[in-house]
CSV table of C-alpha atoms and ligand atoms in Angstrom, one decimal:
chain,number,residue,atom,x,y,z
A,1242,MET,CA,-18.5,30.7,-11.5
A,1243,SER,CA,-19.3,27.5,-9.8
A,1244,THR,CA,-16.6,24.8,-9.9
A,1245,GLY,CA,-17.5,20.8,-9.6
A,1246,ALA,CA,-15.3,17.6,-9.7
A,1247,ILE,CA,-15.8,14.3,-11.6
A,1248,VAL,CA,-13.5,11.4,-10.2
A,1249,LEU,CA,-13.1,8.6,-12.7
A,1250,ALA,CA,-12.8,5.5,-10.5
A,1251,ALA,CA,-15.0,2.6,-12.9
A,1252,GLY,CA,-11.8,1.1,-14.5
A,1253,HIS,CA,-11.5,-2.3,-14.0
A,1254,GLY,CA,-7.8,-1.9,-12.7
A,1255,THR,CA,-7.0,-5.3,-14.7
A,1256,ARG,CA,-3.0,-4.5,-14.3
A,1257,MET,CA,-3.7,-4.9,-10.5
A,1258,ARG,CA,-4.5,-8.6,-10.9
A,1259,SER,CA,-7.0,-8.5,-8.1
A,1260,ALA,CA,-10.9,-9.2,-6.9
A,1261,LEU,CA,-10.9,-6.0,-5.4
A,1262,PRO,CA,-12.0,-3.0,-7.4
A,1263,LYS,CA,-8.6,-1.1,-7.8
A,1264,VAL,CA,-9.7,2.5,-6.2
A,1265,LEU,CA,-10.7,0.2,-3.1
A,1266,HIS,CA,-7.4,-0.8,-2.3
A,1267,PRO,CA,-6.1,0.6,0.9
A,1268,LEU,CA,-3.6,2.8,1.3
A,1269,ALA,CA,-2.0,3.8,5.2
A,1270,GLY,CA,-5.6,2.5,6.2
A,1271,ARG,CA,-7.8,4.0,4.0
A,1272,PRO,CA,-9.3,3.1,0.6
A,1273,MET,CA,-7.3,5.0,-2.3
A,1274,ILE,CA,-10.3,6.8,-3.7
A,1275,ALA,CA,-10.7,8.2,0.1
A,1276,TRP,CA,-7.1,9.7,-0.5
A,1277,VAL,CA,-8.5,11.3,-3.9
A,1278,MET,CA,-11.6,12.5,-2.0
A,1279,ALA,CA,-9.8,14.1,0.5
A,1280,ALA,CA,-7.7,16.2,-1.9
A,1281,LEU,CA,-10.9,17.7,-3.2
A,1282,ALA,CA,-12.5,18.6,-0.1
A,1283,ASP,CA,-12.1,22.3,-1.3
A,1284,ILE,CA,-15.2,21.2,-3.5
A,1285,PRO,CA,-18.4,21.0,-1.7
A,1286,ALA,CA,-19.3,17.2,-1.8
A,1287,PRO,CA,-22.7,17.8,-3.4
A,1288,ARG,CA,-20.6,19.3,-6.8
A,1289,CYS,CA,-18.8,16.3,-6.7
A,1290,VAL,CA,-19.5,12.9,-8.9
A,1291,VAL,CA,-17.6,9.6,-8.8
A,1292,VAL,CA,-18.0,7.5,-11.8
A,1293,VAL,CA,-18.1,3.8,-10.8
A,1294,GLY,CA,-18.0,0.4,-12.6
A,1295,PRO,CA,-21.4,-2.0,-12.5
A,1296,GLU,CA,-19.3,-3.7,-9.8
A,1297,GLY,CA,-18.3,-0.9,-7.7
A,1298,GLU,CA,-21.1,-0.8,-5.0
A,1299,ALA,CA,-18.7,-1.0,-2.7
A,1300,VAL,CA,-17.5,2.5,-3.3
A,1301,PRO,CA,-20.2,4.7,-1.9
A,1302,GLY,CA,-19.7,3.6,1.4
A,1303,VAL,CA,-16.0,5.2,1.4
A,1304,ILE,CA,-16.7,8.4,-0.5
A,1305,PRO,CA,-18.3,11.8,1.6
A,1306,ASP,CA,-21.7,11.9,2.4
A,1307,GLY,CA,-23.6,14.3,-0.4
A,1308,ALA,CA,-21.1,13.1,-3.1
A,1309,ARG,CA,-23.0,11.8,-6.0
A,1310,VAL,CA,-22.2,8.4,-7.8
A,1311,ALA,CA,-22.8,7.9,-11.5
A,1312,VAL,CA,-22.3,4.2,-12.9
A,1313,GLN,CA,-20.9,3.6,-16.3
A,1314,GLU,CA,-22.3,0.5,-17.1
A,1315,GLU,CA,-19.5,-0.3,-19.9
A,1316,ARG,CA,-15.9,0.9,-19.7
A,1317,LEU,CA,-15.7,2.9,-22.8
A,1318,GLY,CA,-12.6,4.7,-21.4
A,1319,THR,CA,-11.7,7.6,-19.5
A,1320,GLY,CA,-13.5,10.0,-22.2
A,1321,HIS,CA,-16.6,8.2,-22.0
A,1322,ALA,CA,-16.7,8.0,-17.7
A,1323,THR,CA,-16.4,11.8,-17.8
A,1324,GLN,CA,-19.4,11.9,-20.1
A,1325,VAL,CA,-21.2,9.9,-17.6
A,1326,GLY,CA,-19.9,12.0,-15.2
A,1327,LEU,CA,-21.2,15.3,-16.7
A,1328,ALA,CA,-24.6,13.9,-17.1
A,1329,ALA,CA,-24.7,13.9,-13.3
A,1330,LEU,CA,-23.1,17.1,-12.3
A,1331,PRO,CA,-25.3,19.7,-10.9
A,1332,ALA,CA,-26.5,21.8,-13.7
A,1333,GLU,CA,-24.8,25.2,-11.8
A,1334,VAL,CA,-21.2,23.7,-12.4
A,1335,THR,CA,-19.4,25.6,-14.9
A,1336,THR,CA,-15.9,24.8,-14.4
A,1337,VAL,CA,-15.1,20.7,-13.7
A,1338,VAL,CA,-12.2,19.6,-12.3
A,1339,VAL,CA,-11.3,15.8,-13.4
A,1340,ALA,CA,-9.2,13.9,-11.4
A,1341,CYS,CA,-8.5,10.0,-11.6
A,1342,GLY,CA,-9.4,7.7,-8.7
A,1343,ASP,CA,-6.1,5.8,-8.9
A,1344,THR,CA,-3.7,8.9,-8.2
A,1345,PRO,CA,-4.0,8.8,-4.2
A,1346,LEU,CA,-1.0,11.3,-3.6
A,1347,LEU,CA,-3.3,14.3,-4.8
A,1348,ARG,CA,-3.1,17.3,-2.1
A,1349,PRO,CA,-5.6,19.8,-1.8
A,1350,GLY,CA,-3.3,22.5,-2.7
A,1351,LEU,CA,-2.4,21.5,-6.2
A,1352,ILE,CA,-6.1,21.1,-6.9
A,1353,ARG,CA,-6.4,25.0,-5.5
A,1354,ALA,CA,-3.3,25.6,-8.2
A,1355,LEU,CA,-5.2,24.1,-10.7
A,1356,VAL,CA,-8.7,25.8,-10.1
A,1357,GLU,CA,-6.6,29.2,-9.7
A,1358,GLU,CA,-4.5,28.9,-12.7
A,1359,HIS,CA,-7.4,27.8,-14.7
A,1360,GLU,CA,-9.4,31.0,-13.5
A,1361,ARG,CA,-6.3,33.1,-14.1
A,1362,GLY,CA,-5.6,32.2,-17.6
A,1363,GLY,CA,-9.2,31.7,-19.1
A,1364,CYS,CA,-8.5,28.8,-21.4
A,1365,ALA,CA,-10.6,26.2,-22.2
A,1366,ALA,CA,-8.7,23.3,-20.0
A,1367,THR,CA,-5.7,23.7,-17.6
A,1368,MET,CA,-4.0,20.3,-17.4
A,1369,VAL,CA,-1.6,19.1,-14.6
A,1370,THR,CA,1.9,17.7,-15.6
A,1371,ALA,CA,5.0,16.3,-14.2
A,1372,ILE,CA,8.6,15.9,-15.8
A,1373,LEU,CA,9.6,12.3,-15.0
A,1374,ASP,CA,12.8,10.3,-15.3
A,1375,ASP,CA,11.0,7.5,-16.0
A,1376,ALA,CA,7.8,8.4,-18.0
A,1377,ALA,CA,6.7,4.6,-18.1
A,1378,ALA,CA,3.0,4.2,-19.2
A,1379,TYR,CA,2.1,7.9,-18.8
A,1380,GLY,CA,0.4,9.4,-21.5
A,1381,ARG,CA,2.7,12.1,-23.3
A,1382,VAL,CA,2.3,15.5,-23.6
A,1383,VAL,CA,3.0,16.9,-26.9
A,1384,ARG,CA,3.6,20.8,-27.3
A,1385,ASP,CA,4.5,22.7,-30.3
A,1386,ALA,CA,7.1,24.9,-31.2
A,1387,ALA,CA,5.6,27.8,-28.7
A,1388,GLY,CA,5.6,25.8,-25.8
A,1389,LEU,CA,1.8,25.2,-26.3
A,1390,VAL,CA,0.0,22.1,-25.4
A,1391,VAL,CA,-1.2,20.3,-28.5
A,1392,ARG,CA,-2.3,17.1,-27.4
A,1393,VAL,CA,-1.5,13.7,-25.3
A,1394,VAL,CA,-0.4,10.9,-26.6
A,1395,GLU,CA,-0.7,7.4,-24.6
A,1396,ALA,CA,2.5,5.6,-24.2
A,1397,ARG,CA,1.0,2.7,-25.9
A,1398,ASP,CA,0.3,4.8,-29.3
A,1399,ALA,CA,3.4,7.1,-29.3
A,1400,SER,CA,6.2,6.8,-31.6
A,1401,PRO,CA,9.5,6.3,-30.1
A,1402,SER,CA,10.3,10.3,-30.5
A,1403,GLU,CA,7.1,10.7,-28.6
A,1404,LEU,CA,7.8,8.2,-26.0
A,1405,ALA,CA,11.3,10.0,-25.4
A,1406,ILE,CA,9.2,13.1,-23.8
A,1407,PRO,CA,9.5,13.3,-20.4
A,1408,GLU,CA,6.1,15.8,-19.5
A,1409,ILE,CA,3.7,13.4,-18.8
A,1410,ASN,CA,-0.4,13.8,-18.4
A,1411,ALA,CA,-0.9,13.4,-14.6
A,1412,GLY,CA,-4.8,12.9,-15.4
A,1413,LEU,CA,-5.7,16.1,-13.6
A,1414,TYR,CA,-7.7,18.8,-15.6
A,1415,ALA,CA,-9.9,21.6,-15.0
A,1416,PHE,CA,-12.3,22.3,-17.9
A,1417,ASP,CA,-14.7,24.5,-19.3
A,1418,ARG,CA,-17.7,22.4,-18.8
A,1419,ARG,CA,-19.4,23.5,-22.0
A,1420,ALA,CA,-16.6,23.0,-23.9
A,1421,LEU,CA,-15.5,19.6,-22.5
A,1422,ASP,CA,-19.1,18.3,-23.2
A,1423,ALA,CA,-19.1,19.4,-26.7
A,1424,ALA,CA,-15.5,17.9,-27.5
A,1425,LEU,CA,-16.2,14.5,-26.1
A,1426,ALA,CA,-18.8,14.3,-28.4
A,1427,GLY,CA,-16.4,14.8,-31.2
A,1428,VAL,CA,-13.8,11.8,-29.5
A,1429,GLY,CA,-13.3,8.8,-31.7
A,1430,ARG,CA,-11.9,5.4,-30.3
A,1431,ASP,CA,-9.2,4.7,-33.1
A,1432,ASN,CA,-6.0,3.9,-30.7
A,1433,ALA,CA,-4.5,1.0,-29.1
A,1434,GLN,CA,-7.5,0.2,-26.4
A,1435,GLY,CA,-10.3,1.2,-28.7
A,1436,GLU,CA,-11.2,3.4,-25.9
A,1437,VAL,CA,-12.9,7.0,-25.7
A,1438,TYR,CA,-9.7,8.6,-24.3
A,1439,LEU,CA,-10.4,12.1,-22.0
A,1440,PRO,CA,-7.3,13.7,-23.3
A,1441,ASP,CA,-8.3,13.1,-26.8
A,1442,ALA,CA,-10.9,15.9,-26.1
A,1443,LEU,CA,-8.0,18.6,-25.3
A,1444,PRO,CA,-7.4,19.3,-29.2
A,1445,LEU,CA,-11.0,19.8,-29.8
A,1446,LEU,CA,-12.3,22.1,-27.0
A,1447,GLY,CA,-12.0,25.0,-29.5
A,1448,GLY,CA,-9.8,26.9,-27.2
A,1449,PRO,CA,-6.2,26.8,-26.0
A,1450,VAL,CA,-4.9,24.2,-23.0
A,1451,ALA,CA,-2.7,25.4,-20.3
A,1452,ALA,CA,-0.5,23.2,-18.4
A,1453,LEU,CA,0.6,23.7,-14.9
A,1454,VAL,CA,3.8,21.6,-14.1
A,1455,SER,CA,3.7,20.0,-10.8
A,1456,PRO,CA,6.6,21.0,-9.1
A,1457,ASP,CA,6.3,17.6,-6.8
A,1458,ALA,CA,6.4,14.7,-9.4
A,1459,ASP,CA,5.1,12.2,-6.4
A,1460,VAL,CA,1.9,14.0,-6.5
A,1461,VAL,CA,0.8,12.9,-9.5
A,1462,HIS,CA,1.7,9.0,-9.4
A,1463,GLY,CA,-0.8,6.8,-10.6
A,1464,VAL,CA,-1.6,3.2,-9.3
A,1465,ASN,CA,-1.9,0.8,-12.1
A,1466,THR,CA,0.0,-2.1,-10.5
A,1467,ARG,CA,0.6,-3.6,-7.1
A,1468,VAL,CA,4.2,-2.2,-7.7
A,1469,ASP,CA,2.8,1.5,-7.6
A,1470,LEU,CA,0.7,0.7,-4.9
A,1471,ALA,CA,3.8,0.0,-2.9
A,1472,GLU,CA,5.3,2.9,-4.1
A,1473,CYS,CA,2.2,5.4,-3.3
A,1474,GLU,CA,2.2,3.5,0.4
A,1475,ALA,CA,5.7,4.7,0.9
A,1476,VAL,CA,5.0,8.1,-0.4
A,1477,LEU,CA,2.3,8.1,2.4
A,1478,GLN,CA,4.0,6.5,5.2
A,1479,ASP,CA,6.8,9.1,4.7
A,1480,ARG,CA,4.2,12.1,4.7
A,1481,LEU,CA,2.0,10.6,8.0
A,1482,ARG,CA,5.9,10.1,9.7
A,1483,ARG,CA,6.9,13.4,9.0
A,1484,GLU,CA,3.6,14.9,10.8
A,1485,LEU,CA,4.4,13.1,13.7
A,1486,MET,CA,7.9,14.0,13.7
A,1487,LEU,CA,7.3,17.4,13.2
A,1488,GLY,CA,4.6,17.4,16.0
A,1489,GLY,CA,7.2,16.3,18.8
A,1490,VAL,CA,7.4,12.3,18.0
A,1491,THR,CA,10.3,10.8,18.2
A,1492,MET,CA,11.7,7.9,15.6
A,1493,PRO,CA,14.9,6.5,16.1
A,1494,ASP,CA,14.4,4.8,12.7
A,1495,PRO,CA,11.2,6.3,10.6
A,1496,THR,CA,12.0,3.7,8.1
A,1497,ARG,CA,10.4,1.1,10.3
A,1498,VAL,CA,7.8,3.2,11.7
A,1499,TRP,CA,4.2,2.4,9.8
A,1500,VAL,CA,0.8,4.5,10.9
A,1501,ASP,CA,-2.2,4.8,9.6
A,1502,ALA,CA,-4.1,8.2,8.4
A,1503,GLY,CA,-5.9,9.4,11.4
A,1504,VAL,CA,-3.7,8.2,14.0
A,1505,THR,CA,-2.6,10.1,16.6
A,1506,VAL,CA,0.6,10.1,19.0
A,1507,GLY,CA,1.3,12.8,21.6
A,1508,GLN,CA,4.5,14.7,22.1
A,1509,ASP,CA,7.7,13.3,23.4
A,1510,THR,CA,6.5,9.7,22.6
A,1511,VAL,CA,9.2,7.3,21.3
A,1512,LEU,CA,8.2,5.1,18.4
A,1513,TRP,CA,10.8,2.5,18.3
A,1514,PRO,CA,11.3,0.2,15.2
A,1515,GLY,CA,9.0,-2.3,14.2
A,1516,THR,CA,5.8,0.1,15.3
A,1517,MET,CA,2.5,-0.2,13.4
A,1518,LEU,CA,-0.2,2.1,14.6
A,1519,ARG,CA,-3.5,1.3,12.6
A,1520,GLY,CA,-7.0,2.2,12.0
A,1521,GLY,CA,-8.2,4.7,14.9
A,1522,THR,CA,-5.1,4.0,17.3
A,1523,ARG,CA,-4.3,6.9,19.7
A,1524,VAL,CA,-1.0,7.4,21.9
A,1525,GLY,CA,-0.7,9.9,24.4
A,1526,ALA,CA,2.5,11.8,25.7
A,1527,GLY,CA,5.7,10.6,26.8
A,1528,CYS,CA,5.3,6.9,25.9
A,1529,GLU,CA,7.5,4.2,24.5
A,1530,ILE,CA,5.9,1.9,22.0
A,1531,GLY,CA,7.9,-0.7,20.3
A,1532,PRO,CA,10.2,-2.1,19.6
A,1533,ASP,CA,8.0,-4.5,17.6
A,1534,ALA,CA,4.4,-3.5,18.6
A,1535,VAL,CA,1.1,-3.4,16.5
A,1536,LEU,CA,-1.6,-1.4,17.7
A,1537,ALA,CA,-5.0,-1.4,16.1
A,1538,ASP,CA,-7.8,0.7,17.0
A,1539,THR,CA,-6.3,1.1,20.5
A,1540,VAL,CA,-6.0,3.8,22.8
A,1541,VAL,CA,-2.6,4.6,24.8
A,1542,GLU,CA,-2.7,7.2,27.6
A,1543,ASP,CA,0.1,9.2,29.0
A,1544,GLY,CA,3.3,7.5,29.9
A,1545,ALA,CA,2.7,4.0,28.9
A,1546,ARG,CA,5.7,1.4,27.6
A,1547,LEU,CA,4.6,-1.2,25.4
A,1548,VAL,CA,7.3,-3.7,24.3
A,1549,SER,CA,6.6,-6.5,21.7
A,1550,VAL,CA,2.7,-6.1,21.9
A,1551,HIS,CA,-0.1,-6.7,19.7
A,1552,ALA,CA,-3.2,-4.9,20.9
A,1553,HIS,CA,-6.6,-4.6,19.1
A,1554,SER,CA,-9.4,-2.5,20.1
A,1555,ALA,CA,-7.8,-2.3,23.4
A,1556,ARG,CA,-7.7,0.6,26.2
A,1557,VAL,CA,-4.4,0.8,28.1
A,1558,GLY,CA,-4.4,3.7,30.7
A,1559,PRO,CA,-1.8,5.9,32.2
A,1560,GLY,CA,1.7,4.7,33.0
A,1561,CYS,CA,1.0,1.1,32.3
A,1562,GLN,CA,3.5,-1.5,31.4
A,1563,VAL,CA,2.9,-4.2,28.7
A,1564,GLY,CA,5.0,-6.8,27.4
A,1565,PRO,CA,7.3,-8.0,26.0
A,1566,PHE,CA,5.1,-10.6,24.4
A,1567,ALA,CA,1.6,-9.7,25.0
A,1568,TYR,CA,-1.6,-10.2,23.1
A,1569,LEU,CA,-4.2,-7.6,24.1
A,1570,ARG,CA,-7.6,-8.4,22.5
A,1571,PRO,CA,-10.7,-6.8,22.2
A,1572,GLY,CA,-11.9,-5.2,25.6
A,1573,THR,CA,-9.0,-5.4,27.2
A,1574,VAL,CA,-9.1,-2.0,29.7
A,1575,LEU,CA,-6.1,-1.4,31.9
A,1576,ALA,CA,-6.4,1.0,34.6
A,1577,GLU,CA,-3.8,3.4,35.5
A,1578,GLY,CA,-0.5,1.6,36.4
A,1579,ALA,CA,-1.5,-1.6,35.4
A,1580,LYS,CA,1.1,-4.1,33.9
A,1581,VAL,CA,0.6,-7.0,31.6
A,1582,GLY,CA,3.8,-9.0,31.4
A,1583,THR,CA,5.4,-11.7,29.5
A,1584,TYR,CA,3.1,-14.1,27.4
A,1585,VAL,CA,0.1,-12.7,28.3
A,1586,GLU,CA,-3.2,-12.8,26.4
A,1587,THR,CA,-5.9,-10.9,27.6
A,1588,LYS,CA,-9.7,-10.3,26.5
A,1589,ASN,CA,-12.7,-8.4,27.8
A,1590,ALA,CA,-10.4,-8.0,30.7
A,1591,GLU,CA,-10.8,-5.1,32.7
A,1592,ILE,CA,-7.3,-4.8,34.8
A,1593,GLY,CA,-7.8,-2.1,37.8
A,1594,PRO,CA,-5.4,0.3,39.0
A,1595,GLY,CA,-1.9,-0.5,39.7
A,1596,ALA,CA,-3.0,-4.5,39.3
A,1597,LYS,CA,-0.5,-6.8,37.6
A,1598,VAL,CA,-0.6,-9.9,35.7
A,1599,PRO,CA,3.3,-10.8,35.0
A,1600,HIS,CA,3.7,-13.6,33.4
A,1601,LEU,CA,2.2,-16.7,31.3
A,1602,SER,CA,-1.3,-15.9,31.5
A,1603,TYR,CA,-4.9,-15.8,30.1
A,1604,MET,CA,-7.1,-13.7,31.4
A,1605,GLY,CA,-10.6,-13.5,29.5
A,1606,ASP,CA,-13.7,-12.3,30.4
A,1607,VAL,CA,-12.4,-10.8,33.9
A,1608,SER,CA,-12.1,-8.3,36.0
A,1609,ILE,CA,-9.5,-7.7,38.5
A,1610,GLY,CA,-10.0,-5.2,41.2
A,1611,ALA,CA,-6.9,-2.6,42.4
A,1612,GLY,CA,-3.7,-3.3,43.2
A,1613,SER,CA,-4.2,-7.3,43.0
A,1614,ASN,CA,-1.5,-9.4,41.6
A,1615,ILE,CA,-2.3,-12.5,39.6
A,1616,GLY,CA,0.4,-15.4,39.8
A,1617,ALA,CA,2.4,-17.1,37.2
A,1618,GLY,CA,0.7,-19.2,34.7
A,1619,ASN,CA,-3.2,-18.3,36.0
A,1620,ILE,CA,-6.1,-19.1,33.7
A,1621,THR,CA,-9.7,-18.1,33.6
A,1622,GLY,CA,-11.6,-20.9,32.5
A,1623,ASN,CA,-14.3,-18.6,30.6
A,1624,TYR,CA,-15.7,-20.9,28.2
A,1625,ASP,CA,-17.7,-24.1,29.0
A,1626,GLY,CA,-18.2,-25.3,25.3
A,1627,PHE,CA,-21.2,-23.7,24.9
A,1628,ARG,CA,-21.0,-20.1,26.7
A,1629,LYS,CA,-18.6,-17.3,28.3
A,1630,HIS,CA,-18.4,-16.7,31.9
A,1631,ARG,CA,-16.9,-14.3,33.7
A,1632,THR,CA,-14.3,-14.2,36.6
A,1633,GLU,CA,-14.5,-11.4,39.3
A,1634,ILE,CA,-11.6,-10.7,41.3
A,1635,GLY,CA,-11.5,-8.3,43.7
A,1636,ALA,CA,-9.1,-5.7,45.0
A,1637,GLY,CA,-5.8,-6.5,46.6
A,1638,VAL,CA,-5.8,-10.2,45.6
A,1639,LYS,CA,-2.8,-12.7,45.5
A,1640,THR,CA,-3.3,-15.6,43.5
A,1641,GLY,CA,-0.3,-18.4,43.7
A,1642,SER,CA,0.9,-19.6,40.3
A,1643,ASP,CA,-0.8,-22.0,38.3
A,1644,CYS,CA,-4.1,-21.3,39.1
A,1645,VAL,CA,-7.4,-21.9,37.1
A,1646,PHE,CA,-10.5,-19.9,37.8
A,1647,VAL,CA,-13.5,-22.0,36.3
A,1648,ALA,CA,-15.8,-18.9,35.7
A,1649,PRO,CA,-18.7,-17.9,36.5
A,1650,VAL,CA,-16.2,-17.4,39.8
A,1651,ARG,CA,-15.7,-14.5,42.4
A,1652,VAL,CA,-12.3,-14.0,44.5
A,1653,GLY,CA,-13.4,-11.6,47.3
A,1654,ASP,CA,-11.2,-8.4,48.2
A,1655,GLY,CA,-7.7,-9.5,50.0
A,1656,ALA,CA,-8.3,-12.9,49.2
A,1657,MET,CA,-5.2,-15.3,48.1
A,1658,THR,CA,-5.3,-18.6,46.5
A,1659,GLY,CA,-3.2,-21.1,46.7
A,1660,ALA,CA,-0.8,-21.8,43.9
A,1661,GLY,CA,-1.8,-24.8,41.8
A,1662,SER,CA,-5.4,-24.7,42.4
A,1663,ILE,CA,-8.2,-25.3,40.5
A,1664,ILE,CA,-10.7,-22.5,41.9
A,1665,THR,CA,-14.6,-23.5,41.1
A,1666,GLY,CA,-16.3,-21.9,44.1
A,1667,ASP,CA,-16.0,-18.2,45.4
A,1668,VAL,CA,-13.6,-17.3,47.7
A,1669,PRO,CA,-14.8,-14.9,50.7
A,1670,ASP,CA,-13.2,-11.7,51.2
A,1671,GLY,CA,-9.9,-12.1,53.1
A,1672,ALA,CA,-9.8,-15.9,52.5
A,1673,LEU,CA,-7.2,-18.1,51.1
A,1674,GLY,CA,-8.5,-20.5,48.5
A,1675,ILE,CA,-6.9,-23.7,48.0
A,1676,ALA,CA,-8.0,-26.4,45.6
A,1677,ARG,CA,-5.3,-29.1,45.3
A,1678,ALA,CA,-4.6,-32.9,46.4
A,1679,ARG,CA,-2.6,-33.0,49.7
A,1680,GLN,CA,1.2,-33.8,49.0
A,1681,SER,CA,2.6,-37.0,50.5
A,1682,ASN,CA,6.2,-38.1,50.5
A,1683,ILE,CA,7.4,-41.7,50.3
A,1684,GLU,CA,10.7,-42.0,52.3
A,1685,GLY,CA,13.6,-43.5,50.7
A,1686,PHE,CA,11.8,-44.0,47.6
A,1687,SER,CA,14.8,-42.8,45.3
A,1688,ALA,CA,17.2,-45.2,46.7
A,1689,LYS,CA,15.0,-48.0,46.5
A,1690,ALA,CA,14.1,-47.5,43.0
A,1691,ALA,CA,17.9,-47.1,41.9
A,1692,ALA,CA,18.5,-50.6,43.6
A,1693,ARG,CA,15.7,-52.0,41.8
A,1694,ALA,CA,16.7,-50.7,38.4
A,1695,ALA,CA,20.5,-52.1,39.0
A,1696,ARG,CA,19.1,-55.6,39.8
A,1697,ALA,CA,17.4,-55.2,36.8
A,1698,ALA,CA,19.9,-54.6,34.6
A,1699,THR,CA,22.6,-57.5,35.7
A,1700,GLY,CA,19.5,-60.1,35.5
A,1701,HIS,CA,20.0,-60.9,39.3
A,1702,ASP,CA,16.1,-60.0,39.4
A,1703,ALA,CA,15.3,-62.6,37.2
A,1704,GLY,CA,14.4,-65.2,39.6
A,1705,ALA,CA,13.5,-63.5,42.4
B,509,UD1,C1,-4.6,7.8,-17.7
B,509,UD1,C2,-4.3,8.8,-18.8
B,509,UD1,C3,-3.0,9.0,-19.4
B,509,UD1,C4,-2.5,9.6,-17.6
B,509,UD1,C5,-2.6,8.7,-16.7
B,509,UD1,C6,-2.5,9.2,-15.3
B,509,UD1,C7,-6.1,8.3,-20.5
B,509,UD1,C8,-6.6,7.8,-21.8
B,509,UD1,N1,-4.8,8.2,-20.3
B,509,UD1,O1,-3.8,6.5,-18.1
B,509,UD1,O2,-2.8,10.0,-20.0
B,509,UD1,O3,-1.1,9.7,-18.1
B,509,UD1,O4,-4.0,8.3,-16.7
B,509,UD1,O5,-2.2,8.6,-14.2
B,509,UD1,O6,-7.1,9.0,-19.7
B,509,UD1,N2,-11.6,5.0,-16.2
B,509,UD1,C9,-12.9,4.7,-15.6
B,509,UD1,N3,-13.4,4.1,-16.8
B,509,UD1,C10,-13.0,3.7,-17.6
B,509,UD1,C11,-11.6,3.4,-18.0
B,509,UD1,C12,-10.5,4.0,-16.7
B,509,UD1,O7,-13.4,5.3,-14.7
B,509,UD1,O8,-13.6,3.2,-19.1
B,509,UD1,C13,-10.9,5.3,-14.6
B,509,UD1,C14,-9.8,4.2,-13.5
B,509,UD1,O9,-10.7,3.5,-12.9
B,509,UD1,C15,-8.7,5.3,-13.4
B,509,UD1,C16,-8.7,6.4,-14.3
B,509,UD1,O10,-10.0,6.2,-15.2
B,509,UD1,O11,-8.8,5.5,-12.0
B,509,UD1,C17,-7.6,6.2,-15.2
B,509,UD1,O12,-7.8,5.0,-16.0
B,509,UD1,P1,-6.4,4.4,-16.1
B,509,UD1,O13,-6.9,3.0,-17.0
B,509,UD1,O14,-5.8,4.0,-15.0
B,509,UD1,O15,-5.7,5.1,-17.2
B,509,UD1,P2,-4.0,5.2,-17.2
B,509,UD1,O16,-3.1,4.4,-18.2
B,509,UD1,O17,-3.3,5.2,-15.9
B,510,MG,MG1,-3.9,5.2,-14.0
């Protein structure tokens, strides 16, 4: 017996009110359909068919390599979409799992249990159901007096007594392929939506239908509106955070931590409230992240501390300190023990071991050597209005406050710059670069100015 799968993903998603196809809406950083495909991971990709709508061109890019794609040119309902999928399914498949692309909380364990139950029971179909307090828009499962599944009635087509049934159709089934093929040919469109409904094939299979009641109602949550989307996000976040906490990560308030699927965090790291870890972010062990840290595609090594930070495509070395109020832009690489402090923005910036940019600076297209200290308010003038240029600051450099480095420019090892300097030329190793007007003092100026003001106020100055 060979098991395959059809994933129905061609629906318009009208209730989402979106230009984006429903199954591409992201959840925990992944498109919805990718979650469904992950749940089907036990079924080899070449035996999976994803049914997409005519404008679903983007879908193939987010499904596993090798999975087949079939296009449902006209949306005639879930039954019709299944027919389109069956036509693309490899001939050797005898048992077909049908899942909806809008049920992102499915888990591999449930699919496994479904296939096992189907094989054990030998029925024409086995469907997954759940008991819900609020069955809302789901199809209701109608059973006979003996408890056998008779049919599914859609909420829109249900009578008041059927609407009162708490058992719902999860939209996840295992079918005998041949029986399904034959049954679908006989399904009509006499319903509220005028569509070919997949559940209408159940009574036409020519054999009993078994039901597997999911013990966890969340797993079958379907997404039809953005309210459902937010509810599924909450469940996925909860799962991801639990995994991290069980792996040794501390979250004093987990509800205020947000992580994308695939993010890794090492042991004994603390994620304080307001932390968002997105994309391919990897955080090492023994770090403190937050409060208020948004890290996207960023690598943080062991023992670093990041407070009130936004970081995108950055690398933070071991034991670094960043923030509060720092913005690390792409290409920022902090070596071990470096510090980027308050109101500092960096971009394409290599900051050497133990080097510090503590206050109020923009460091773009720059390399800073080991142990250098950048004074408050330093700016790299990296852009001449047409092109970007680099600033090279050597090791052991100390720059004065409020310096501008007009790139391309180089400051040698052990050099210094005077406060308020506009550095337009290279500073040799060990030298002081100073570029500002000399100060001159006007003796007694303030007393003379005060006397002049007083005379003006009393009018004595008028004829003078
Ligand atoms: C469907 C079931 C309902 C079940 C619920 C579970 C039907 C008729 N109803 O309702 O019993 O309780 O799922 O979540 O099956 N799709 C296509 N082509 C189409 C229409 C839909 O591919 O022509 C896809 C959609 O992209 C979606 C899935 O099928 O992923 C389900 O369609 P949807 O319209 O969301 O059905 P529900 O009303 O949720
Ligand atoms: Mg749905």
